[in-house]
mmCIF file of C-alpha atoms and ligand atoms in Angstrom:
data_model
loop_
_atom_site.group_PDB
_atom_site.id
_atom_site.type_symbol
_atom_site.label_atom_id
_atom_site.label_comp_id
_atom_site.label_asym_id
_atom_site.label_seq_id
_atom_site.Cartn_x
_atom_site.Cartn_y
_atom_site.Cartn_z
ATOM 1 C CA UNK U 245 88.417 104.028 87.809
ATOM 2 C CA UNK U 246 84.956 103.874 87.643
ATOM 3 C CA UNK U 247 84.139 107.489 88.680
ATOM 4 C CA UNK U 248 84.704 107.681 84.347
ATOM 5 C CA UNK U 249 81.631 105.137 84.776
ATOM 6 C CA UNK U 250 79.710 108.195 86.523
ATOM 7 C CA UNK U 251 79.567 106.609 89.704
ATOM 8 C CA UNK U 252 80.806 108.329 92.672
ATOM 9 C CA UNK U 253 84.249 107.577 95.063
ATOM 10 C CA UNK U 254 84.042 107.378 98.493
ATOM 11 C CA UNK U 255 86.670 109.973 99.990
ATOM 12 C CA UNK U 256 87.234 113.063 96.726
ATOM 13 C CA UNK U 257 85.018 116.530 97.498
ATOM 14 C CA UNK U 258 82.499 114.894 95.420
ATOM 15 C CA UNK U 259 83.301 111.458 96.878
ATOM 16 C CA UNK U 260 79.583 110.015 98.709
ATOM 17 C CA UNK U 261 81.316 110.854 102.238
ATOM 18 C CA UNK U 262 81.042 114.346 101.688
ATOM 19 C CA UNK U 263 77.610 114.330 99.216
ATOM 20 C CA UNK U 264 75.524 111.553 100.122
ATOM 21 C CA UNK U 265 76.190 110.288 103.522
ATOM 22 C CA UNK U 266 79.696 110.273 105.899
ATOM 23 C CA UNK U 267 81.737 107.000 106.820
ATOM 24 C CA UNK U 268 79.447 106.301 109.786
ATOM 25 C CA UNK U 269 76.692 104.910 107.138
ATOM 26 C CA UNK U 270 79.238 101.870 106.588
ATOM 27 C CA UNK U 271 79.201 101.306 110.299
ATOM 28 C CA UNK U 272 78.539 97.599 110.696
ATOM 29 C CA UNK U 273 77.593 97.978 114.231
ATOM 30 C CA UNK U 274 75.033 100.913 113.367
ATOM 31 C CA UNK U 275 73.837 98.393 110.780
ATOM 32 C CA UNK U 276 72.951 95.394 112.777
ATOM 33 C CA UNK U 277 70.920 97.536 115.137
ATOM 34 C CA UNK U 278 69.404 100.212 112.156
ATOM 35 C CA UNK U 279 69.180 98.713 108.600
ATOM 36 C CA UNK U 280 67.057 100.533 107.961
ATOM 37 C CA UNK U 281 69.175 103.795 107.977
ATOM 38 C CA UNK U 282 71.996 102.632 105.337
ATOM 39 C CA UNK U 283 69.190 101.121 102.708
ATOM 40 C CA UNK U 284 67.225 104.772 102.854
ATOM 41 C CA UNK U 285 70.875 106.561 101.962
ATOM 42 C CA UNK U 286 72.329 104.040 99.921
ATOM 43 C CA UNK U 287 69.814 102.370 98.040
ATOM 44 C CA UNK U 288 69.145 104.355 95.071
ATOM 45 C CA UNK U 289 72.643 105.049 95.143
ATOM 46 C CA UNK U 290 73.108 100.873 95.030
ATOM 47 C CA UNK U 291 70.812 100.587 92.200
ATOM 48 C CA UNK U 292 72.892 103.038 90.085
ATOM 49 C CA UNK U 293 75.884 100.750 91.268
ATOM 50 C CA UNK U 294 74.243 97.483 90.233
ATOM 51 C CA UNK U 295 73.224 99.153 86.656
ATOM 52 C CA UNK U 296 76.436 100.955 85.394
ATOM 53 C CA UNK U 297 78.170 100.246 82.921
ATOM 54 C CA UNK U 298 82.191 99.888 82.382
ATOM 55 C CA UNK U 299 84.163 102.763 80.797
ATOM 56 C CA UNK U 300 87.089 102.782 78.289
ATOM 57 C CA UNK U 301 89.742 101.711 81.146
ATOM 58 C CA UNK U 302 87.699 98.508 82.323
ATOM 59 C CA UNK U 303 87.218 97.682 78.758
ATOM 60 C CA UNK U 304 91.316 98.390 78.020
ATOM 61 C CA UNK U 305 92.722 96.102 81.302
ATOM 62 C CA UNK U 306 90.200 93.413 79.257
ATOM 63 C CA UNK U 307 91.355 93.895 75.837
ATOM 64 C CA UNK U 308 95.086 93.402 77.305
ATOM 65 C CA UNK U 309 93.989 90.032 78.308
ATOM 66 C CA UNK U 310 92.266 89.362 74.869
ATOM 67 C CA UNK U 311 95.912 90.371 73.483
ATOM 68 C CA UNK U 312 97.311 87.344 76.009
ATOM 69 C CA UNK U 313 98.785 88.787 78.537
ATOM 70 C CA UNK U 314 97.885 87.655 82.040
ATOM 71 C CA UNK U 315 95.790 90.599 83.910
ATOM 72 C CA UNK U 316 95.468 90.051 87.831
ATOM 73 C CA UNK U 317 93.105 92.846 89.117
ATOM 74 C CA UNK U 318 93.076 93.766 92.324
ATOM 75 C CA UNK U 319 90.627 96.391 93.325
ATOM 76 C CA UNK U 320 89.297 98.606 96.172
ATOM 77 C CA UNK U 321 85.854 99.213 94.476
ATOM 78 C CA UNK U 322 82.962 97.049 94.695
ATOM 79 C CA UNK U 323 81.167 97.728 91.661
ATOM 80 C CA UNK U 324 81.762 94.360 89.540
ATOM 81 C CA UNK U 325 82.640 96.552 86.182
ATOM 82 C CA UNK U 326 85.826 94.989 85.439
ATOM 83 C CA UNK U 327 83.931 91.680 85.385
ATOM 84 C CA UNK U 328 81.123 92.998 83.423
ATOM 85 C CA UNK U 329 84.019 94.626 80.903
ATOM 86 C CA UNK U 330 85.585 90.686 80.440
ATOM 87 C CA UNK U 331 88.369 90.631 82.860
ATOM 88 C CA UNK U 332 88.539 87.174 84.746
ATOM 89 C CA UNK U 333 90.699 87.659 87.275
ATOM 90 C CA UNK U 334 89.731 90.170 89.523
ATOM 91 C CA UNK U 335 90.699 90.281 93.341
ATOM 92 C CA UNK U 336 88.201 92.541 95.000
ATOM 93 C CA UNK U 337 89.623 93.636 98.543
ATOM 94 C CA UNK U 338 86.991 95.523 100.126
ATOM 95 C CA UNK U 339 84.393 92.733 98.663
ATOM 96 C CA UNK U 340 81.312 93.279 96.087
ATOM 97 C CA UNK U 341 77.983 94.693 95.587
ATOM 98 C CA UNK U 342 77.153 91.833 93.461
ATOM 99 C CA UNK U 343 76.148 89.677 96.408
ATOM 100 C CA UNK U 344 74.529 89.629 99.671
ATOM 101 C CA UNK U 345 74.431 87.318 102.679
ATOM 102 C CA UNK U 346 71.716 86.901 105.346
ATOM 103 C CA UNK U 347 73.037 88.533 108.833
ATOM 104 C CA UNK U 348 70.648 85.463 110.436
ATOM 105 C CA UNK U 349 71.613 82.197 108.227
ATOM 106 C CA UNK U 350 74.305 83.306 106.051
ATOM 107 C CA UNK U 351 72.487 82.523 103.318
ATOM 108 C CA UNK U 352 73.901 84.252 99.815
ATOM 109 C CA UNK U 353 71.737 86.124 97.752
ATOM 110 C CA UNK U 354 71.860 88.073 94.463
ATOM 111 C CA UNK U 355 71.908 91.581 94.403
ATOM 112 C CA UNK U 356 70.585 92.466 91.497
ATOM 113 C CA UNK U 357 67.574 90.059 92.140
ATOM 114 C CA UNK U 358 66.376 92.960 95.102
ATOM 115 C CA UNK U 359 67.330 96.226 92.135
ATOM 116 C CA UNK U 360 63.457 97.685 92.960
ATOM 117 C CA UNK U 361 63.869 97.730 96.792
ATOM 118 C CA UNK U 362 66.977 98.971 96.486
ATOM 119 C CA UNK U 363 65.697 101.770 94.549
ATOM 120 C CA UNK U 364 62.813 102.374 97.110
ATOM 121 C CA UNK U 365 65.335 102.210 100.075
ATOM 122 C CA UNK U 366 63.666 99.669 101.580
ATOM 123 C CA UNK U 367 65.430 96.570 103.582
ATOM 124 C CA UNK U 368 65.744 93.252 101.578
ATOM 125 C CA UNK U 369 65.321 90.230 103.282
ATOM 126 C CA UNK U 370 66.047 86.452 103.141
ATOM 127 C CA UNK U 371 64.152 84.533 101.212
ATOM 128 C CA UNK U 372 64.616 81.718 103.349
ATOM 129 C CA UNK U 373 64.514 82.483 107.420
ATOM 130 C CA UNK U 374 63.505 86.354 106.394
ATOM 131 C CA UNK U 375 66.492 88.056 108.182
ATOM 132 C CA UNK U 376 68.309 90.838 107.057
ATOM 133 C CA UNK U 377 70.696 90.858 103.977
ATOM 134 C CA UNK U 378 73.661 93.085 104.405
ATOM 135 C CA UNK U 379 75.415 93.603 101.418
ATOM 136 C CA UNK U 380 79.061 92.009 100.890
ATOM 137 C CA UNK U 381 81.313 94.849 100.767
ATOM 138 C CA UNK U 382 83.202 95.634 104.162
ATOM 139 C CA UNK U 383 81.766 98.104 106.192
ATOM 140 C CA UNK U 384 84.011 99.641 108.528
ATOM 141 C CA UNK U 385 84.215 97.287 111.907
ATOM 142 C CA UNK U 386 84.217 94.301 109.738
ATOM 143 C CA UNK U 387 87.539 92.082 108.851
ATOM 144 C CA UNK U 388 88.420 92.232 105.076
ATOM 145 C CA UNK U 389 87.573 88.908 102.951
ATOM 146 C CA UNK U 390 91.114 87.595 103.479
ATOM 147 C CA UNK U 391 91.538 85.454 100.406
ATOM 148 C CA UNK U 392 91.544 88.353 97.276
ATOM 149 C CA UNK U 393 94.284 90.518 99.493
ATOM 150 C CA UNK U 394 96.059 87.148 99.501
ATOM 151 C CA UNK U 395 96.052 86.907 96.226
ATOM 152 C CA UNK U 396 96.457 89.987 95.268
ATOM 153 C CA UNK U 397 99.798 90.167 96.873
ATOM 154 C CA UNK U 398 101.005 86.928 95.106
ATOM 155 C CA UNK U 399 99.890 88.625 91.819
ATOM 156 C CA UNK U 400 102.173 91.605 92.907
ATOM 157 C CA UNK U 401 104.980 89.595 93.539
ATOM 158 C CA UNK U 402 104.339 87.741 90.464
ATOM 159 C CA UNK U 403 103.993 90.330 88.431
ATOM 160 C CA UNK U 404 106.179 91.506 85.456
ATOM 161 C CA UNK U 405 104.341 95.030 85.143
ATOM 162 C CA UNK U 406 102.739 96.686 87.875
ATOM 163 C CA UNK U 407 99.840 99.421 86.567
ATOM 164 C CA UNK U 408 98.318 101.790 89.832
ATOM 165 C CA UNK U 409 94.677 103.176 88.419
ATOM 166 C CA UNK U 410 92.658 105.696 89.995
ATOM 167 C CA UNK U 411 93.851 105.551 93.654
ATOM 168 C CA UNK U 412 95.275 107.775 95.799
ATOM 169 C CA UNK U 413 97.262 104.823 97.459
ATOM 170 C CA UNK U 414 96.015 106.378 100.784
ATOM 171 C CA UNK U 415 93.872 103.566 102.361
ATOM 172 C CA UNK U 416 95.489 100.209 104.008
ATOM 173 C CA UNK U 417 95.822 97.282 102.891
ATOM 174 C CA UNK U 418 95.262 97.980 99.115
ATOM 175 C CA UNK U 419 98.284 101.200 99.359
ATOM 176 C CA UNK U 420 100.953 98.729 100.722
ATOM 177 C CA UNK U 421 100.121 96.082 97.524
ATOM 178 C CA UNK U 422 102.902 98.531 95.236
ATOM 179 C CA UNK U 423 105.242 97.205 98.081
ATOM 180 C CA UNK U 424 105.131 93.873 97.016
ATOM 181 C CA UNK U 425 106.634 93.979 93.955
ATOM 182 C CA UNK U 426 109.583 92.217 93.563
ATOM 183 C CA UNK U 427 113.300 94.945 93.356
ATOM 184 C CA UNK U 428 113.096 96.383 89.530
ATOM 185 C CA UNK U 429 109.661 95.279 88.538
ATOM 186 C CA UNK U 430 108.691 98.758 86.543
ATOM 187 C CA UNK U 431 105.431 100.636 88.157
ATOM 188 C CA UNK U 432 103.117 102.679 85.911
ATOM 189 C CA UNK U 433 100.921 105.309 88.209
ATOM 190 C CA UNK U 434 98.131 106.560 86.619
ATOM 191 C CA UNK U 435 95.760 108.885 88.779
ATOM 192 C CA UNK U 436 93.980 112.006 88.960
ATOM 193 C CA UNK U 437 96.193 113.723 91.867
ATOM 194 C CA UNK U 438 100.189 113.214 92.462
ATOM 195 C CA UNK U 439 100.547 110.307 94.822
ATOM 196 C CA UNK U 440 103.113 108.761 97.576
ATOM 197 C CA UNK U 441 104.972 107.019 95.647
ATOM 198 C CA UNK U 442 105.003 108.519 92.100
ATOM 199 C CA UNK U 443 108.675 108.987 92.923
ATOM 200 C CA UNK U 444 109.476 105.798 93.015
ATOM 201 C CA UNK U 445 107.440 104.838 89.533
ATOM 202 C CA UNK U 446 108.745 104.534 85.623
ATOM 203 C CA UNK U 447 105.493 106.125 84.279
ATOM 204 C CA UNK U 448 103.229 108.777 85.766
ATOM 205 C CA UNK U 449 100.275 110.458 84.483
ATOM 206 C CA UNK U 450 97.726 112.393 85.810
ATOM 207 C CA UNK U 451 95.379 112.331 82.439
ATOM 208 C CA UNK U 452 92.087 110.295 82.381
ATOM 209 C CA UNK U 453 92.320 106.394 82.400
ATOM 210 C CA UNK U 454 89.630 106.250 80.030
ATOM 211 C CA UNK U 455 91.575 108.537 78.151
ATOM 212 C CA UNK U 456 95.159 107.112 77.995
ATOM 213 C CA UNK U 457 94.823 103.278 78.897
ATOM 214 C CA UNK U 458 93.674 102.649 75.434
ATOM 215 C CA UNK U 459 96.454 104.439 73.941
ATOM 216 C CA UNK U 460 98.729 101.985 76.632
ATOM 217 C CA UNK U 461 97.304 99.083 75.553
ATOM 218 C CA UNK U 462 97.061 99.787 71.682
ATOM 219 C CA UNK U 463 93.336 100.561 71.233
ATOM 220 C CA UNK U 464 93.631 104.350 70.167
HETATM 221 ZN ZN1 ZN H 121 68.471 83.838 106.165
#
């Protein structure tokens, strides 16, 4: 989805893993012990995060709510651009860059309010008791926020329309969400490679999403 926003994925050949940095970056035990190490990769990287800007499919899943119809988003990425592109429900699985919480007090802080250390990969800290802020998406060794997978799986078996964007459905929990769809609720899959279950959808493309979400929702 938002790799049509220029940012990067995680796991594609040009996916950070294999460009920027591997998994081990996202290591919350190498964090607690070596901030220092994943703000020197990832901050300039954040800062591009924190600045993008949403492409044609954010801005079509928020025009479909415009037109009325109830839009539950659940999401893998972490990069707020379905918010900034109007959606209001969004359920975000692997948690946000938007925010950050103090590894020391739990104190939450803004992102966007630390943009020039990010881009000078240096450590923020608390304003308050001056420990480290970690930033709160889930690193690998951490439990997912449990609340937006709940959700998202009452939204799936709520749902009257099921749309898969820009995933290759291969990383737990967000891949087994499709499963909770109740018997005959139709599945649109619209991604980049084949994936696991296009068999089982009503719609597959492998175009752009920028490039035929609009035409889905009316817009071109
Ligand atoms: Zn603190």
């Amino acid at each position: 989805m938002s790799t049509e926003s220029g940012l990067p994925d995680f796991r594609s050949i040009n996916g950070i893993y294999k460009t920027l940095t591997t998994a081990l970056t996202f290591n919350i035990r190498l964090f607690r012990i070596w901030p220092r190490q994943f703000y020197k990769v990832i901050g300039p990287f954040y800062k591009d995060c924190v600045s993008a800007e949403p492409n044609a499919g954010h801005l079509a899943l928020a025009e479909l709510e415009r037109q009325g119809k109830i839009v539950e988003i659940a999401t893998q990425n972490v990069d707020c651009l379905h918010q900034k592109a109007g959606s209001s429900i969004v359920h975000e699985i692997h948690g946000t860059i938007a925010t950050m919480t103090c590894m020391k007090c739990g104190e939450k802080s803004q992102a966007s309010d630390y943009a020039d250390m990010f881009s000078n990969g240096k450590v923020p800290h608390c304003s308050h008791c001056g420990g480290v802020l970690k930033p709160d998406l889930t690193f690998f060794g951490e439990e997912l926020p449990s609340e937006p997978l709940r959700k998202a799986k009452l939204a799936f078996l709520d749902a009257d329309l099921v749309i898969v964007l820009g995933t290759s459905l291969k990383v737990a929990p967000a891949n087994t969400l499709p499963g909770y769809r109740v018997k005959g609720t139709p599945m649109f899959i619209i991604n980049h490679d084949p994936t696991q279950y296009d068999e089982y959808a009503d719609f597959v493309s492998h175009e752009k999403i920028g490039e035929i979400l609009p035409q889905l929702v009316g817009m071109a």
